[in-house]
PDB file of C-alpha atoms in Angstrom:
ATOM      1  CA  UNK O  20      89.684  69.548 -54.449  1.00 66.00           C
ATOM      2  CA  UNK O  21      86.266  71.886 -54.057  1.00 67.00           C
ATOM      3  CA  UNK O  22      85.300  69.918 -50.423  1.00 70.00           C
ATOM      4  CA  UNK O  23      89.204  69.956 -49.281  1.00 74.00           C
ATOM      5  CA  UNK O  24      89.206  73.748 -50.259  1.00 68.00           C
ATOM      6  CA  UNK O  25      86.005  74.300 -48.581  1.00 72.00           C
ATOM      7  CA  UNK O  26      87.252  72.265 -45.452  1.00 76.00           C
ATOM      8  CA  UNK O  27      90.369  74.146 -45.788  1.00 76.00           C
ATOM      9  CA  UNK O  28      88.159  77.685 -45.039  1.00 73.00           C
ATOM     10  CA  UNK O  29      86.180  75.879 -42.512  1.00 76.00           C
ATOM     11  CA  UNK O  30      89.072  75.210 -40.279  1.00 75.00           C
ATOM     12  CA  UNK O  31      90.226  78.560 -40.576  1.00 76.00           C
ATOM     13  CA  UNK O  32      87.197  80.814 -39.919  1.00 71.00           C
ATOM     14  CA  UNK O  33      86.632  78.716 -36.835  1.00 75.00           C
ATOM     15  CA  UNK O  34      90.443  79.135 -35.653  1.00 71.00           C
ATOM     16  CA  UNK O  35      89.620  83.577 -36.314  1.00 65.00           C
ATOM     17  CA  UNK O  36      85.982  83.576 -34.596  1.00 63.00           C
ATOM     18  CA  UNK O  37      87.543  81.665 -31.558  1.00 66.00           C
ATOM     19  CA  UNK O  38      90.581  84.161 -31.345  1.00 61.00           C
ATOM     20  CA  UNK O  39      88.255  86.702 -31.943  1.00 58.00           C
ATOM     21  CA  UNK O  40      85.779  85.464 -28.996  1.00 55.00           C
ATOM     22  CA  UNK O  41      88.869  85.154 -26.626  1.00 49.00           C
ATOM     23  CA  UNK O  42      90.556  88.864 -27.716  1.00 47.00           C
ATOM     24  CA  UNK O  43      86.863  90.361 -26.717  1.00 48.00           C
ATOM     25  CA  UNK O  44      87.258  88.968 -23.332  1.00 49.00           C
ATOM     26  CA  UNK O  45      90.473  90.156 -22.401  1.00 45.00           C
ATOM     27  CA  UNK O  46      90.972  90.956 -18.657  1.00 46.00           C
ATOM     28  CA  UNK O  47      93.907  93.324 -19.388  1.00 45.00           C
ATOM     29  CA  UNK O  48      92.216  95.310 -22.669  1.00 44.00           C
ATOM     30  CA  UNK O  49      90.284  98.338 -22.526  1.00 42.00           C
ATOM     31  CA  UNK O  50      86.492  96.316 -23.116  1.00 46.00           C
ATOM     32  CA  UNK O  51      85.274  94.837 -20.061  1.00 51.00           C
ATOM     33  CA  UNK O  52      83.830  91.142 -20.370  1.00 51.00           C
ATOM     34  CA  UNK O  53      80.008  90.960 -20.088  1.00 53.00           C
ATOM     35  CA  UNK O  54      77.895  88.237 -19.671  1.00 60.00           C
ATOM     36  CA  UNK O  55      74.718  87.607 -18.609  1.00 65.00           C
ATOM     37  CA  UNK O  56      71.631  90.260 -18.309  1.00 72.00           C
ATOM     38  CA  UNK O  57      71.206  93.032 -16.635  1.00 75.00           C
ATOM     39  CA  UNK O  58      71.026  92.825 -12.875  1.00 79.00           C
ATOM     40  CA  UNK O  59      70.204  94.450  -9.975  1.00 82.00           C
ATOM     41  CA  UNK O  60      70.030  93.610  -5.775  1.00 86.00           C
ATOM     42  CA  UNK O  61      66.686  94.780  -3.939  1.00 86.00           C
ATOM     43  CA  UNK O  62      65.655  94.895   0.027  1.00 90.00           C
ATOM     44  CA  UNK O  63      62.467  94.541   0.373  1.00 90.00           C
ATOM     45  CA  UNK O  64      61.428  95.587   4.061  1.00 94.00           C
ATOM     46  CA  UNK O  65      58.624  96.599   5.809  1.00 95.00           C
ATOM     47  CA  UNK O  66      57.094  97.029   9.496  1.00 97.00           C
ATOM     48  CA  UNK O  67      54.131  95.813  10.358  1.00 96.00           C
ATOM     49  CA  UNK O  68      51.682  97.514  12.936  1.00 95.00           C
ATOM     50  CA  UNK O  69      48.383  97.514  14.949  1.00 94.00           C
ATOM     51  CA  UNK O  70      45.657  99.247  13.100  1.00 93.00           C
ATOM     52  CA  UNK O  71      44.209 100.685  16.305  1.00 92.00           C
ATOM     53  CA  UNK O  72      46.962 101.532  18.017  1.00 93.00           C
ATOM     54  CA  UNK O  73      49.395 102.409  15.871  1.00 93.00           C
ATOM     55  CA  UNK O  74      51.673  99.610  18.109  1.00 94.00           C
ATOM     56  CA  UNK O  75      54.142  97.776  16.029  1.00 95.00           C
ATOM     57  CA  UNK O  76      53.082  93.714  15.966  1.00 94.00           C
ATOM     58  CA  UNK O  77      55.809  91.203  16.545  1.00 93.00           C
ATOM     59  CA  UNK O  78      55.213  87.349  14.651  1.00 93.00           C
ATOM     60  CA  UNK O  79      53.934  87.789  12.144  1.00 94.00           C
ATOM     61  CA  UNK O  80      55.364  85.917   9.279  1.00 94.00           C
ATOM     62  CA  UNK O  81      55.842  88.555   5.700  1.00 93.00           C
ATOM     63  CA  UNK O  82      56.410  85.601   3.091  1.00 90.00           C
ATOM     64  CA  UNK O  83      57.380  86.119  -0.229  1.00 84.00           C
ATOM     65  CA  UNK O  84      55.282  84.397  -2.867  1.00 81.00           C
ATOM     66  CA  UNK O  85      55.971  84.120  -6.677  1.00 76.00           C
ATOM     67  CA  UNK O  86      52.969  84.372  -9.097  1.00 73.00           C
ATOM     68  CA  UNK O  87      53.441  82.165 -12.245  1.00 71.00           C
ATOM     69  CA  UNK O  88      50.533  81.792 -15.008  1.00 65.00           C
ATOM     70  CA  UNK O  89      48.194  83.369 -16.353  1.00 63.00           C
ATOM     71  CA  UNK O  90      44.919  85.576 -15.360  1.00 61.00           C
ATOM     72  CA  UNK O  91      42.646  82.763 -12.993  1.00 63.00           C
ATOM     73  CA  UNK O  92      45.482  80.032 -13.875  1.00 66.00           C
ATOM     74  CA  UNK O  93      48.298  81.539 -11.533  1.00 64.00           C
ATOM     75  CA  UNK O  94      49.948  79.473  -9.322  1.00 71.00           C
ATOM     76  CA  UNK O  95      51.231  80.303  -6.351  1.00 70.00           C
ATOM     77  CA  UNK O  96      55.315  78.835  -5.343  1.00 70.00           C
ATOM     78  CA  UNK O  97      56.607  80.239  -2.260  1.00 67.00           C
ATOM     79  CA  UNK O  98      59.999  81.775  -2.092  1.00 75.00           C
ATOM     80  CA  UNK O  99      60.832  82.040   1.801  1.00 85.00           C
ATOM     81  CA  UNK O 100      59.673  83.831   4.451  1.00 89.00           C
ATOM     82  CA  UNK O 101      60.923  85.975   7.576  1.00 93.00           C
ATOM     83  CA  UNK O 102      58.754  87.076  11.021  1.00 94.00           C
ATOM     84  CA  UNK O 103      59.282  90.149  12.133  1.00 94.00           C
ATOM     85  CA  UNK O 104      60.620  91.185  15.518  1.00 95.00           C
ATOM     86  CA  UNK O 105      59.518  93.239  18.103  1.00 93.00           C
ATOM     87  CA  UNK O 106      59.908  96.532  16.666  1.00 96.00           C
ATOM     88  CA  UNK O 107      57.532  94.848  13.757  1.00 95.00           C
ATOM     89  CA  UNK O 108      60.554  95.045  11.554  1.00 97.00           C
ATOM     90  CA  UNK O 109      60.982  92.349   9.349  1.00 96.00           C
ATOM     91  CA  UNK O 110      63.276  92.268   5.746  1.00 95.00           C
ATOM     92  CA  UNK O 111      64.836  90.091   3.258  1.00 86.00           C
ATOM     93  CA  UNK O 112      67.123  90.274   0.397  1.00 84.00           C
ATOM     94  CA  UNK O 113      66.052  90.120  -3.281  1.00 76.00           C
ATOM     95  CA  UNK O 114      69.495  89.721  -4.911  1.00 64.00           C
ATOM     96  CA  UNK O 115      70.191  89.639  -8.653  1.00 57.00           C
ATOM     97  CA  UNK O 116      67.251  90.541 -10.135  1.00 58.00           C
ATOM     98  CA  UNK O 117      66.605  91.979 -12.499  1.00 55.00           C
ATOM     99  CA  UNK O 118      62.987  91.999 -14.269  1.00 52.00           C
ATOM    100  CA  UNK O 119      62.472  89.679 -11.099  1.00 53.00           C
ATOM    101  CA  UNK O 120      60.011  92.315  -9.095  1.00 56.00           C
ATOM    102  CA  UNK O 121      59.083  94.385 -11.957  1.00 56.00           C
ATOM    103  CA  UNK O 122      56.414  91.996 -13.108  1.00 55.00           C
ATOM    104  CA  UNK O 123      53.017  92.713 -12.610  1.00 57.00           C
ATOM    105  CA  UNK O 124      50.937  90.070 -11.066  1.00 53.00           C
ATOM    106  CA  UNK O 125      48.478  89.495 -14.696  1.00 57.00           C
ATOM    107  CA  UNK O 126      50.706  87.832 -16.057  1.00 55.00           C
ATOM    108  CA  UNK O 127      52.807  86.415 -12.926  1.00 58.00           C
ATOM    109  CA  UNK O 128      54.998  87.788 -10.551  1.00 73.00           C
ATOM    110  CA  UNK O 129      56.052  88.766  -7.323  1.00 80.00           C
ATOM    111  CA  UNK O 130      53.709  89.169  -4.094  1.00 83.00           C
ATOM    112  CA  UNK O 131      54.612  89.565  -0.409  1.00 89.00           C
ATOM    113  CA  UNK O 132      51.618  87.326   1.535  1.00 90.00           C
ATOM    114  CA  UNK O 133      51.910  88.870   5.797  1.00 93.00           C
ATOM    115  CA  UNK O 134      50.351  86.337   7.790  1.00 93.00           C
ATOM    116  CA  UNK O 135      49.771  85.615  11.495  1.00 92.00           C
ATOM    117  CA  UNK O 136      51.491  82.636  12.453  1.00 87.00           C
ATOM    118  CA  UNK O 137      51.279  83.079  16.549  1.00 83.00           C
ATOM    119  CA  UNK O 138      47.593  83.616  16.606  1.00 80.00           C
ATOM    120  CA  UNK O 139      46.928  85.403  20.034  1.00 82.00           C
ATOM    121  CA  UNK O 140      50.424  85.521  21.120  1.00 82.00           C
ATOM    122  CA  UNK O 141      50.730  89.172  20.059  1.00 75.00           C
ATOM    123  CA  UNK O 142      48.059  90.840  21.441  1.00 76.00           C
ATOM    124  CA  UNK O 143      45.262  89.460  18.849  1.00 82.00           C
ATOM    125  CA  UNK O 144      44.652  87.509  16.307  1.00 90.00           C
ATOM    126  CA  UNK O 145      45.090  89.692  12.843  1.00 93.00           C
ATOM    127  CA  UNK O 146      43.984  89.402   9.416  1.00 93.00           C
ATOM    128  CA  UNK O 147      46.222  89.082   6.502  1.00 93.00           C
ATOM    129  CA  UNK O 148      47.161  91.644   3.803  1.00 93.00           C
ATOM    130  CA  UNK O 149      48.516  90.871   0.342  1.00 88.00           C
ATOM    131  CA  UNK O 150      50.333  93.095  -1.496  1.00 88.00           C
ATOM    132  CA  UNK O 151      52.069  92.687  -5.097  1.00 85.00           C
ATOM    133  CA  UNK O 152      55.999  93.724  -4.798  1.00 83.00           C
ATOM    134  CA  UNK O 153      55.860  95.364  -8.699  1.00 80.00           C
ATOM    135  CA  UNK O 154      52.792  98.372  -7.229  1.00 83.00           C
ATOM    136  CA  UNK O 155      55.342  99.099  -4.111  1.00 86.00           C
ATOM    137  CA  UNK O 156      57.363 102.071  -3.838  1.00 87.00           C
ATOM    138  CA  UNK O 157      61.239 101.816  -5.241  1.00 88.00           C
ATOM    139  CA  UNK O 158      64.112 103.509  -3.425  1.00 93.00           C
ATOM    140  CA  UNK O 159      67.834 103.573  -5.026  1.00 92.00           C
ATOM    141  CA  UNK O 160      70.836 103.068  -2.610  1.00 94.00           C
ATOM    142  CA  UNK O 161      72.945 101.916  -4.470  1.00 92.00           C
ATOM    143  CA  UNK O 162      74.725 103.900  -7.868  1.00 93.00           C
ATOM    144  CA  UNK O 163      75.244 100.418 -10.470  1.00 88.00           C
ATOM    145  CA  UNK O 164      78.391 100.388 -12.616  1.00 87.00           C
ATOM    146  CA  UNK O 165      77.209 101.608 -15.857  1.00 81.00           C
ATOM    147  CA  UNK O 166      77.399  98.103 -17.219  1.00 79.00           C
ATOM    148  CA  UNK O 167      75.050  94.957 -16.267  1.00 79.00           C
ATOM    149  CA  UNK O 168      74.742  96.107 -12.261  1.00 82.00           C
ATOM    150  CA  UNK O 169      72.060  98.198 -12.707  1.00 83.00           C
ATOM    151  CA  UNK O 170      72.530  99.401  -8.634  1.00 87.00           C
ATOM    152  CA  UNK O 171      70.978  98.454  -4.901  1.00 89.00           C
ATOM    153  CA  UNK O 172      66.798  99.531  -4.651  1.00 90.00           C
ATOM    154  CA  UNK O 173      64.953  99.085  -0.948  1.00 92.00           C
ATOM    155  CA  UNK O 174      61.428  98.108  -1.872  1.00 90.00           C
ATOM    156  CA  UNK O 175      59.475  99.549   1.425  1.00 94.00           C
ATOM    157  CA  UNK O 176      56.125  97.600   2.309  1.00 93.00           C
ATOM    158  CA  UNK O 177      54.909  98.776   5.945  1.00 95.00           C
ATOM    159  CA  UNK O 178      51.159  97.620   6.532  1.00 95.00           C
ATOM    160  CA  UNK O 179      48.537  98.532   9.451  1.00 96.00           C
ATOM    161  CA  UNK O 180      47.039  94.909   9.855  1.00 94.00           C
ATOM    162  CA  UNK O 181      43.424  94.621  11.569  1.00 93.00           C
ATOM    163  CA  UNK O 182      42.278  92.213  14.325  1.00 91.00           C
ATOM    164  CA  UNK O 183      40.329  89.728  13.224  1.00 87.00           C
TER     165      UNK O 183
END
C-alpha cells in the first residue's frame, strides 16, 4: 500500500513540475522565456599600414586564432581569416560570444595574427604581428536588451607593420 501511494505521489509531483516549467515559458505571459547563456556580438575591425610611410597595406592576412591550454602548453587552433583590402582595412564578426573575447591568453584565449601572405606584391615583405583580442579596446555600438543579449561591440585592431 505504501509503495502504491508513493508511486501515485511521484506521478502527481511530475505532472505539477511539468506544468510549472511549461507555464514559465508562456510566450503570452509577462515573463520572458530565456535559456542558455548571456551573449554579445563583436565586430573585429582593423587597418594595417606601413610603419614608415603610413600608407595602407593590401594583402595582409588577419587571422583569428583560438589558443587553448595552459601556460607553455597552449595549442593554436585557427578560427578563420580575411585579407586586408586596398585601404588596408579588414573586418569580421565574432557572433554570440560572451566570454570568447574576454579570456586572457594565460588561460587560453582569442588572438589576432597579422601576416604578409603575398610577399613583395604589396610593396615589400612585412613582419608579422600578434595581439591578444582580450587586451584590445572594445566600444559598445549596440545596446543590449536587458536580458541575455548584452549588446554589440566593435573591437579595433589598427596596426603598423614594419618591412623585414
